């Protein structure tokens, strides 16, 4: 194969470098073309999926009314949109855009989404200096062709902003900027609740200054947003309890989604106790996945690998056990992907790590629409129901692959640390 025409170029460093650069230019060009086309041709109809509901929440926040009023009226329908379901900080942040009207507010928001995505990539590369020039090109290619990135743009979603805040938290923590890390973590948790689990992770790693700043900032932000947004208490009493139930939607890629779909397709699998068993399994999955991830963490001290790998593993774990994990949420996987790539380059542990990482990326790239599932959304046989469960769980398989690989990397780091301690103990001079 090394001597095949065309293929042999891949084995020549200069030719391979030129091919990588050309591919990177092409994928960035496509991203720019797609983004500019979307921005120029944007219509109110294009904003109907999610941003229209965000804008409604922002209008309510600007007029000091309940941002969750529409949510309470619409929840329970089978529509794709369920109104404003984020913490009140998001509505308050969008409130200054309301005088622009829906269309121009959507255009400004898209610019924010792009800026957050590009800034995230820049920070991710700074966090992982071990990435060689070739690895950086490969990572950027993977980022600019990642399907969840384009779904985030299509639905005007918040995932890239979430990625930026999480990346900034890790960047600040690595440099010992505890206040900045705590504040950005609090902002991330105020934008999307699940990052709050990073607080116990930092506690487990012994970074108490970051924990203190994050807790104080989160309490302050929550108090201020509740004062500025009447009815925001509904987020804790109405929105969160309902969202925590998850749903059986085919695009829900979490364990919650898989179990909910199983119950939906096989409602009598456990007889009259099916609902209770499902609830117990969902709760157990959260405890097991998050518990194992936190248990694997150790006091990182000044070891950047321990901190990076632990944060990356927990981010993947949160996507696995979240009540709802849409594919556009997987944009946050770009941070764990870069960390894992940098670790593989630094440690050179074996080909299986790189192969597993690539497999996880490809599985998370795929969508259930790549499989021949029933067009009417109904299973007409047991075999078809099993096929639905398999086809709609591809993203979950990818997430589990990512998570397991990162845990293996953490185990490798612990073994290296033990080896260093033993070597240091042997090399110590005998006591007098």
PDB file of C-alpha atoms in Angstrom, residues 139-335:
ATOM      1  CA  UNK A 139      -7.808  18.689  15.508  1.00  0.00           C
ATOM      2  CA  UNK A 140      -8.959  21.795  13.646  1.00  0.00           C
ATOM      3  CA  UNK A 141     -10.113  19.664  10.716  1.00  0.00           C
ATOM      4  CA  UNK A 142     -12.054  17.452  13.135  1.00  0.00           C
ATOM      5  CA  UNK A 143     -13.583  20.540  14.770  1.00  0.00           C
ATOM      6  CA  UNK A 144     -14.648  22.259  11.549  1.00  0.00           C
ATOM      7  CA  UNK A 145     -16.284  19.125  10.119  1.00  0.00           C
ATOM      8  CA  UNK A 146     -17.936  18.003  13.371  1.00  0.00           C
ATOM      9  CA  UNK A 147     -21.658  17.599  12.711  1.00  0.00           C
ATOM     10  CA  UNK A 148     -22.764  18.923  16.153  1.00  0.00           C
ATOM     11  CA  UNK A 149     -21.053  22.237  15.320  1.00  0.00           C
ATOM     12  CA  UNK A 150     -23.325  22.744  12.316  1.00  0.00           C
ATOM     13  CA  UNK A 151     -26.390  21.640  14.260  1.00  0.00           C
ATOM     14  CA  UNK A 152     -25.514  24.268  16.869  1.00  0.00           C
ATOM     15  CA  UNK A 153     -25.447  26.889  14.135  1.00  0.00           C
ATOM     16  CA  UNK A 154     -28.614  25.585  12.480  1.00  0.00           C
ATOM     17  CA  UNK A 155     -30.596  25.729  15.718  1.00  0.00           C
ATOM     18  CA  UNK A 156     -28.836  28.869  17.047  1.00  0.00           C
ATOM     19  CA  UNK A 157     -27.910  26.907  20.164  1.00  0.00           C
ATOM     20  CA  UNK A 158     -25.831  27.783  23.209  1.00  0.00           C
ATOM     21  CA  UNK A 159     -23.355  24.883  23.129  1.00  0.00           C
ATOM     22  CA  UNK A 160     -20.396  26.876  21.774  1.00  0.00           C
ATOM     23  CA  UNK A 161     -20.783  29.479  24.527  1.00  0.00           C
ATOM     24  CA  UNK A 162     -20.934  26.669  27.062  1.00  0.00           C
ATOM     25  CA  UNK A 163     -17.754  25.198  25.547  1.00  0.00           C
ATOM     26  CA  UNK A 164     -15.997  28.564  25.806  1.00  0.00           C
ATOM     27  CA  UNK A 165     -16.837  28.977  29.497  1.00  0.00           C
ATOM     28  CA  UNK A 166     -15.753  25.423  30.339  1.00  0.00           C
ATOM     29  CA  UNK A 167     -12.513  25.827  28.390  1.00  0.00           C
ATOM     30  CA  UNK A 168     -11.838  29.168  30.075  1.00  0.00           C
ATOM     31  CA  UNK A 169     -12.415  27.506  33.466  1.00  0.00           C
ATOM     32  CA  UNK A 170      -9.828  24.830  32.720  1.00  0.00           C
ATOM     33  CA  UNK A 171      -7.381  27.358  31.251  1.00  0.00           C
ATOM     34  CA  UNK A 172      -7.611  29.546  34.368  1.00  0.00           C
ATOM     35  CA  UNK A 173      -7.345  26.568  36.729  1.00  0.00           C
ATOM     36  CA  UNK A 174      -4.209  25.310  34.986  1.00  0.00           C
ATOM     37  CA  UNK A 175      -2.571  28.693  35.528  1.00  0.00           C
ATOM     38  CA  UNK A 176      -3.624  28.988  39.151  1.00  0.00           C
ATOM     39  CA  UNK A 177      -6.092  31.824  38.523  1.00  0.00           C
ATOM     40  CA  UNK A 178      -8.578  30.549  41.098  1.00  0.00           C
ATOM     41  CA  UNK A 179     -10.894  33.560  41.018  1.00  0.00           C
ATOM     42  CA  UNK A 180     -11.193  33.553  37.219  1.00  0.00           C
ATOM     43  CA  UNK A 181     -11.732  29.774  37.189  1.00  0.00           C
ATOM     44  CA  UNK A 182     -14.437  30.020  39.856  1.00  0.00           C
ATOM     45  CA  UNK A 183     -16.287  32.868  38.152  1.00  0.00           C
ATOM     46  CA  UNK A 184     -16.274  31.273  34.693  1.00  0.00           C
ATOM     47  CA  UNK A 185     -17.423  27.978  36.217  1.00  0.00           C
ATOM     48  CA  UNK A 186     -20.269  29.790  37.979  1.00  0.00           C
ATOM     49  CA  UNK A 187     -21.262  31.447  34.696  1.00  0.00           C
ATOM     50  CA  UNK A 188     -21.221  28.064  32.936  1.00  0.00           C
ATOM     51  CA  UNK A 189     -23.429  26.542  35.655  1.00  0.00           C
ATOM     52  CA  UNK A 190     -25.770  29.542  35.440  1.00  0.00           C
ATOM     53  CA  UNK A 191     -26.070  29.052  31.703  1.00  0.00           C
ATOM     54  CA  UNK A 192     -26.398  25.252  31.766  1.00  0.00           C
ATOM     55  CA  UNK A 193     -26.883  23.536  35.109  1.00  0.00           C
ATOM     56  CA  UNK A 194     -24.769  20.380  34.676  1.00  0.00           C
ATOM     57  CA  UNK A 195     -21.350  22.155  34.948  1.00  0.00           C
ATOM     58  CA  UNK A 196     -22.143  22.519  38.658  1.00  0.00           C
ATOM     59  CA  UNK A 197     -20.698  18.997  39.035  1.00  0.00           C
ATOM     60  CA  UNK A 198     -17.279  20.480  38.304  1.00  0.00           C
ATOM     61  CA  UNK A 199     -17.366  22.062  41.764  1.00  0.00           C
ATOM     62  CA  UNK A 200     -17.144  18.696  43.605  1.00  0.00           C
ATOM     63  CA  UNK A 201     -14.471  17.638  41.080  1.00  0.00           C
ATOM     64  CA  UNK A 202     -12.300  20.634  41.990  1.00  0.00           C
ATOM     65  CA  UNK A 203     -12.931  19.818  45.640  1.00  0.00           C
ATOM     66  CA  UNK A 204     -11.814  16.236  45.024  1.00  0.00           C
ATOM     67  CA  UNK A 205      -8.658  17.598  43.384  1.00  0.00           C
ATOM     68  CA  UNK A 206      -7.966  19.775  46.425  1.00  0.00           C
ATOM     69  CA  UNK A 207      -8.451  23.085  44.594  1.00  0.00           C
ATOM     70  CA  UNK A 208     -10.411  24.707  47.373  1.00  0.00           C
ATOM     71  CA  UNK A 209      -9.817  28.298  46.291  1.00  0.00           C
ATOM     72  CA  UNK A 210     -11.527  27.576  42.968  1.00  0.00           C
ATOM     73  CA  UNK A 211     -14.355  25.822  44.816  1.00  0.00           C
ATOM     74  CA  UNK A 212     -14.834  28.815  47.127  1.00  0.00           C
ATOM     75  CA  UNK A 213     -14.885  31.330  44.289  1.00  0.00           C
ATOM     76  CA  UNK A 214     -17.217  29.175  42.180  1.00  0.00           C
ATOM     77  CA  UNK A 215     -19.653  28.656  45.059  1.00  0.00           C
ATOM     78  CA  UNK A 216     -19.683  32.326  46.039  1.00  0.00           C
ATOM     79  CA  UNK A 217     -20.065  33.505  42.434  1.00  0.00           C
ATOM     80  CA  UNK A 218     -22.831  30.974  41.737  1.00  0.00           C
ATOM     81  CA  UNK A 219     -24.768  32.077  44.811  1.00  0.00           C
ATOM     82  CA  UNK A 220     -24.336  35.748  43.871  1.00  0.00           C
ATOM     83  CA  UNK A 221     -25.359  35.223  40.227  1.00  0.00           C
ATOM     84  CA  UNK A 222     -28.377  33.131  41.251  1.00  0.00           C
ATOM     85  CA  UNK A 223     -29.521  35.723  43.790  1.00  0.00           C
ATOM     86  CA  UNK A 224     -29.091  38.637  41.384  1.00  0.00           C
ATOM     87  CA  UNK A 225     -30.862  36.907  38.501  1.00  0.00           C
ATOM     88  CA  UNK A 226     -33.760  35.887  40.717  1.00  0.00           C
ATOM     89  CA  UNK A 227     -34.147  39.485  41.865  1.00  0.00           C
ATOM     90  CA  UNK A 228     -33.959  40.776  38.287  1.00  0.00           C
ATOM     91  CA  UNK A 229     -36.336  38.178  36.838  1.00  0.00           C
ATOM     92  CA  UNK A 230     -39.742  37.711  38.477  1.00  0.00           C
ATOM     93  CA  UNK A 231     -40.913  34.129  38.373  1.00  0.00           C
ATOM     94  CA  UNK A 232     -37.373  32.761  38.069  1.00  0.00           C
ATOM     95  CA  UNK A 233     -38.058  30.528  41.058  1.00  0.00           C
ATOM     96  CA  UNK A 234     -40.083  28.460  38.576  1.00  0.00           C
ATOM     97  CA  UNK A 235     -36.798  27.246  37.122  1.00  0.00           C
ATOM     98  CA  UNK A 236     -36.159  25.279  40.312  1.00  0.00           C
ATOM     99  CA  UNK A 237     -39.761  24.321  41.096  1.00  0.00           C
ATOM    100  CA  UNK A 238     -41.200  23.688  37.618  1.00  0.00           C
ATOM    101  CA  UNK A 239     -38.549  23.562  34.882  1.00  0.00           C
ATOM    102  CA  UNK A 240     -35.812  21.448  36.486  1.00  0.00           C
ATOM    103  CA  UNK A 241     -38.157  18.777  37.907  1.00  0.00           C
ATOM    104  CA  UNK A 242     -39.777  18.313  34.499  1.00  0.00           C
ATOM    105  CA  UNK A 243     -36.514  18.370  32.547  1.00  0.00           C
ATOM    106  CA  UNK A 244     -34.950  15.860  34.934  1.00  0.00           C
ATOM    107  CA  UNK A 245     -37.510  13.314  33.755  1.00  0.00           C
ATOM    108  CA  UNK A 246     -35.862  13.292  30.334  1.00  0.00           C
ATOM    109  CA  UNK A 247     -37.767  12.057  27.297  1.00  0.00           C
ATOM    110  CA  UNK A 248     -37.886   9.177  24.847  1.00  0.00           C
ATOM    111  CA  UNK A 249     -37.116  11.337  21.809  1.00  0.00           C
ATOM    112  CA  UNK A 250     -34.966   9.486  19.293  1.00  0.00           C
ATOM    113  CA  UNK A 251     -32.395  12.306  19.330  1.00  0.00           C
ATOM    114  CA  UNK A 252     -31.830  12.132  23.100  1.00  0.00           C
ATOM    115  CA  UNK A 253     -28.376  10.555  23.281  1.00  0.00           C
ATOM    116  CA  UNK A 254     -28.064  10.058  27.034  1.00  0.00           C
ATOM    117  CA  UNK A 255     -28.670   6.937  29.134  1.00  0.00           C
ATOM    118  CA  UNK A 256     -31.893   8.607  30.222  1.00  0.00           C
ATOM    119  CA  UNK A 257     -32.987   8.744  26.586  1.00  0.00           C
ATOM    120  CA  UNK A 258     -32.108   5.090  25.982  1.00  0.00           C
ATOM    121  CA  UNK A 259     -34.015   3.883  29.045  1.00  0.00           C
ATOM    122  CA  UNK A 260     -36.983   6.130  28.246  1.00  0.00           C
ATOM    123  CA  UNK A 261     -37.126   4.780  24.682  1.00  0.00           C
ATOM    124  CA  UNK A 262     -36.928   1.213  25.977  1.00  0.00           C
ATOM    125  CA  UNK A 263     -39.896   1.828  28.256  1.00  0.00           C
ATOM    126  CA  UNK A 264     -41.752   3.533  25.422  1.00  0.00           C
ATOM    127  CA  UNK A 265     -41.153   0.607  23.044  1.00  0.00           C
ATOM    128  CA  UNK A 266     -41.545  -2.159  25.651  1.00  0.00           C
ATOM    129  CA  UNK A 267     -43.928  -0.696  28.268  1.00  0.00           C
ATOM    130  CA  UNK A 268     -44.514  -4.024  30.001  1.00  0.00           C
ATOM    131  CA  UNK A 269     -40.938  -5.300  30.118  1.00  0.00           C
ATOM    132  CA  UNK A 270     -41.007  -5.260  33.954  1.00  0.00           C
ATOM    133  CA  UNK A 271     -44.739  -5.579  34.357  1.00  0.00           C
ATOM    134  CA  UNK A 272     -46.444  -3.035  36.563  1.00  0.00           C
ATOM    135  CA  UNK A 273     -43.061  -1.978  37.979  1.00  0.00           C
ATOM    136  CA  UNK A 274     -41.614  -0.873  34.624  1.00  0.00           C
ATOM    137  CA  UNK A 275     -41.784   2.851  35.394  1.00  0.00           C
ATOM    138  CA  UNK A 276     -40.196   2.414  38.822  1.00  0.00           C
ATOM    139  CA  UNK A 277     -37.442   0.173  37.494  1.00  0.00           C
ATOM    140  CA  UNK A 278     -36.702   2.688  34.741  1.00  0.00           C
ATOM    141  CA  UNK A 279     -36.496   5.551  37.253  1.00  0.00           C
ATOM    142  CA  UNK A 280     -34.189   3.467  39.457  1.00  0.00           C
ATOM    143  CA  UNK A 281     -31.946   2.613  36.499  1.00  0.00           C
ATOM    144  CA  UNK A 282     -31.707   6.267  35.451  1.00  0.00           C
ATOM    145  CA  UNK A 283     -30.805   7.331  38.999  1.00  0.00           C
ATOM    146  CA  UNK A 284     -28.307   4.489  39.332  1.00  0.00           C
ATOM    147  CA  UNK A 285     -26.634   5.454  36.048  1.00  0.00           C
ATOM    148  CA  UNK A 286     -26.062   9.005  37.297  1.00  0.00           C
ATOM    149  CA  UNK A 287     -24.588   7.768  40.582  1.00  0.00           C
ATOM    150  CA  UNK A 288     -22.397   5.140  38.907  1.00  0.00           C
ATOM    151  CA  UNK A 289     -21.037   7.205  36.001  1.00  0.00           C
ATOM    152  CA  UNK A 290     -20.449  10.427  37.930  1.00  0.00           C
ATOM    153  CA  UNK A 291     -19.339   8.488  41.007  1.00  0.00           C
ATOM    154  CA  UNK A 292     -16.733   6.473  39.093  1.00  0.00           C
ATOM    155  CA  UNK A 293     -15.438   9.630  37.418  1.00  0.00           C
ATOM    156  CA  UNK A 294     -15.036  11.483  40.725  1.00  0.00           C
ATOM    157  CA  UNK A 295     -13.577   8.396  42.399  1.00  0.00           C
ATOM    158  CA  UNK A 296     -10.948   8.090  39.671  1.00  0.00           C
ATOM    159  CA  UNK A 297      -9.835  11.669  40.364  1.00  0.00           C
ATOM    160  CA  UNK A 298      -6.995  12.209  42.786  1.00  0.00           C
ATOM    161  CA  UNK A 299      -5.255  15.214  44.196  1.00  0.00           C
ATOM    162  CA  UNK A 300      -3.702  16.668  41.088  1.00  0.00           C
ATOM    163  CA  UNK A 301      -1.317  19.055  42.775  1.00  0.00           C
ATOM    164  CA  UNK A 302       0.617  20.757  39.991  1.00  0.00           C
ATOM    165  CA  UNK A 303       0.203  17.890  37.550  1.00  0.00           C
ATOM    166  CA  UNK A 304      -1.574  19.412  34.521  1.00  0.00           C
ATOM    167  CA  UNK A 305      -2.430  16.010  33.067  1.00  0.00           C
ATOM    168  CA  UNK A 306      -4.466  14.965  36.085  1.00  0.00           C
ATOM    169  CA  UNK A 307      -6.466  18.182  35.966  1.00  0.00           C
ATOM    170  CA  UNK A 308      -7.014  18.123  32.220  1.00  0.00           C
ATOM    171  CA  UNK A 309      -7.966  14.462  32.051  1.00  0.00           C
ATOM    172  CA  UNK A 310     -10.286  14.648  35.062  1.00  0.00           C
ATOM    173  CA  UNK A 311     -12.150  17.668  33.695  1.00  0.00           C
ATOM    174  CA  UNK A 312     -12.381  16.036  30.253  1.00  0.00           C
ATOM    175  CA  UNK A 313     -13.687  12.759  31.708  1.00  0.00           C
ATOM    176  CA  UNK A 314     -16.312  14.528  33.803  1.00  0.00           C
ATOM    177  CA  UNK A 315     -17.548  16.608  30.853  1.00  0.00           C
ATOM    178  CA  UNK A 316     -18.120  13.403  28.883  1.00  0.00           C
ATOM    179  CA  UNK A 317     -19.738  11.722  31.906  1.00  0.00           C
ATOM    180  CA  UNK A 318     -22.207  14.611  32.263  1.00  0.00           C
ATOM    181  CA  UNK A 319     -23.279  14.211  28.629  1.00  0.00           C
ATOM    182  CA  UNK A 320     -23.794  10.493  29.246  1.00  0.00           C
ATOM    183  CA  UNK A 321     -26.094  10.928  32.259  1.00  0.00           C
ATOM    184  CA  UNK A 322     -27.792  14.229  31.439  1.00  0.00           C
ATOM    185  CA  UNK A 323     -31.569  14.041  31.285  1.00  0.00           C
ATOM    186  CA  UNK A 324     -31.447  15.321  27.702  1.00  0.00           C
ATOM    187  CA  UNK A 325     -28.385  15.211  25.442  1.00  0.00           C
ATOM    188  CA  UNK A 326     -29.084  16.503  21.955  1.00  0.00           C
ATOM    189  CA  UNK A 327     -26.424  16.102  19.299  1.00  0.00           C
ATOM    190  CA  UNK A 328     -25.612  19.823  19.292  1.00  0.00           C
ATOM    191  CA  UNK A 329     -24.600  19.467  22.965  1.00  0.00           C
ATOM    192  CA  UNK A 330     -21.700  17.312  21.773  1.00  0.00           C
ATOM    193  CA  UNK A 331     -19.817  20.431  20.659  1.00  0.00           C
ATOM    194  CA  UNK A 332     -18.335  20.345  24.177  1.00  0.00           C
ATOM    195  CA  UNK A 333     -16.565  17.083  23.228  1.00  0.00           C
ATOM    196  CA  UNK A 334     -13.977  19.139  21.336  1.00  0.00           C
ATOM    197  CA  UNK A 335     -12.256  19.932  24.640  1.00  0.00           C
TER     198      UNK A 335
END
